[in-house]
């Protein structure tokens, strides 16, 4: 522990502890006689001289939440295993190399994309889908189930075109379909499934009006396997009426409002008071009306949803069993039932704890989930003598969460400064300016320090600081004197060991835009440095974003931690030029769709990365810069071109008032910089890239050296979007 004082009376020598910097009229107290104060979390992180990548993996729980896709490699970087457990050693992808390829300038062989960055791995997406299908196939075969499983991806989880198209392509051999909950989602699902399996389901959920139902029936006319799921009883009249007018025989499903409910955050959509679904009474009325209309055979699917992140297979089996009872009753009543859609709920383990008592973990794996579902349906159907239905699920979170990683940079961190102590003379002068109550607090603090009473020291330190703040407010204490008092009180806190060891790391990110679930309801995601994991993290920190809101921070982490072990920023031990990259994992579901335009920061840049046989195991097949300032301004109904013209005219007007022969050059330079500002991303850039300090240019860089791991094939060349926008004329 460092000494607290620098002005101790030379005649008093504290033999075992440390002394405050008191004025000469007061005794120089011995503060601690029993050694160092209790270790903080930061100290616990840094104990021991040895460090390894295995220790980092354990510290950040990578083997828990990351298996089988993420690990720490021998270089201390996060490694991606794109094919899960089937990934061969030479196929592993070093995430830092992907980030460097994306962010390095074009003249150095990079793509010149700005942070933050979303990295998508379609191979992971494919592996997730195949794993889910394989788990159900195994459960069906092992239990003698006489129907099959075919999944449905709810596009609300991530509506990105390439994500949806990949799922349709990868899922085509398995009859994998799509679920839509709005008219735009239905349109994109119709488009994508036109290239998918003819047997793939197009499940239409959500509230419906005449346009929605008409569009769904158009999809039916286009020979898409469309099912209109009744969420509200009144939707049935519209379906019957419009289908007759369009001469289309619909396939109808209904959503049952089950009694089964789980109590976690994600269970609010289930139970008798859930937002969606029909009660048993309403179900009977629907059956009766369909029978009277000669359309009871159109009722073919039962849907239910007891909430996302179902914590246990016991709760899952309970809900599936209840729903299968309803399914069996519908068969008995004469409906043409074929499908049971168990909805979403297949959870993922965000914190690696395998806990069934947490909203961020689940106590089972995909194989156990599939087995529980098949067994529950099988048991009820066999008991009721009902033909086994096709089992569907809408497991969006479990399919897309792992394939997308958000990368962002910590650009600075608050530092713990060593307070400068005033000299003995300066301290004496300070004490003389204090009022009587403050002087009494000072004497009591000194006496408590002599006795080694830590709590009492803190009490009088706080009181002293508060009284001095009051003196400052009434003008009897100047700012230098107040700062000196703050220094004394800070020394007390540090010596006793209660000073906050947690730093604030400022990250080039908007929490509201890129991690809205954390801001909205404290959903936790694994956040880990993607490199330097062969070094000991010597700090603990919270993450503060660029927005002006106090909620724009991440101060809760997996494992119940309120801070994250981190490294010093600026160290070039990892050979990364002092840049410090963090990754948020398992955020491929919902975060991008929910993100808004808070502070007009907009979304991140995106790269799409496939595993390849190139020297570095990957190929970037698509890159898209994040929205520019002009893009986000347009979203708020501004017209960037007109804004630029206004500013250009103003520049022309005021530069005309100047003198000298360089007015034309100055005008051209200023307007060029203004134009470039509209085209730049809203996030932070390095000073060398700033358009007001560097020469603005609109031309693309020369062709970059590929470096052996980046290529565009003929198939994907049209997808690439790396050319710079044309700069407005000036």
XYZ file of C-alpha atoms in Angstrom, residues 41-46 51 56-62 65 350-351 406 408 410 413 500-507 509 515 518 524-531 533 536-544 553-569 580-585:
73
model
C -11.959 -7.753 -6.537
C -9.288 -6.060 -8.627
C -6.625 -7.445 -6.351
C -8.131 -10.900 -6.629
C -7.880 -10.726 -10.398
C -4.209 -9.839 -10.363
C -1.240 -16.131 -16.447
C -8.772 -16.188 -19.192
C -11.163 -18.792 -20.560
C -12.206 -19.705 -17.024
C -12.389 -16.074 -15.882
C -14.758 -15.071 -18.694
C -16.602 -18.455 -18.707
C -15.910 -18.880 -22.416
C -21.490 -19.965 -22.860
C -25.942 -16.741 -21.845
C -23.726 -17.089 -18.777
C -20.854 -7.261 -31.991
C -16.571 -2.448 -30.402
C -12.762 0.883 -25.778
C -10.777 4.780 -19.489
C -13.728 2.446 -5.853
C -11.287 0.241 -7.797
C -13.600 0.099 -10.812
C -12.734 2.219 -13.819
C -15.124 3.456 -16.471
C -14.151 2.291 -19.960
C -15.550 4.563 -22.647
C -16.602 2.480 -25.636
C -20.916 2.261 -29.090
C -27.752 -3.679 -26.976
C -29.719 -4.677 -21.743
C -27.160 -10.042 -19.912
C -24.828 -11.002 -22.731
C -21.274 -12.342 -22.516
C -18.852 -9.450 -23.098
C -15.178 -10.371 -23.442
C -11.974 -8.807 -24.781
C -11.402 -10.579 -28.096
C -7.603 -10.413 -27.734
C -6.294 -13.062 -23.288
C -3.572 -10.831 -16.898
C -6.454 -8.340 -16.794
C -5.219 -5.879 -14.185
C -8.296 -3.666 -13.977
C -12.002 -3.955 -13.442
C -14.339 -1.743 -15.390
C -17.843 -0.854 -16.434
C -18.606 0.179 -20.008
C -19.908 3.643 -20.774
C -23.688 2.029 -19.799
C -23.165 -1.667 -19.123
C -22.654 -2.263 -15.426
C -24.042 -5.785 -15.027
C -22.256 -8.815 -16.395
C -22.698 -12.571 -16.470
C -21.993 -14.346 -13.222
C -23.703 -11.615 -11.206
C -20.713 -9.294 -11.561
C -21.068 -5.518 -11.439
C -17.778 -4.976 -13.263
C -15.664 -6.770 -15.859
C -11.975 -7.772 -15.656
C -10.182 -5.709 -18.311
C -6.711 -4.719 -19.479
C -4.994 -1.360 -19.512
C -5.823 0.603 -22.656
C -8.573 -2.547 -27.312
C -11.449 -4.557 -28.775
C -14.357 -6.085 -26.903
C -16.948 -8.490 -28.246
C -20.558 -8.994 -27.211
C -21.609 -12.550 -27.983
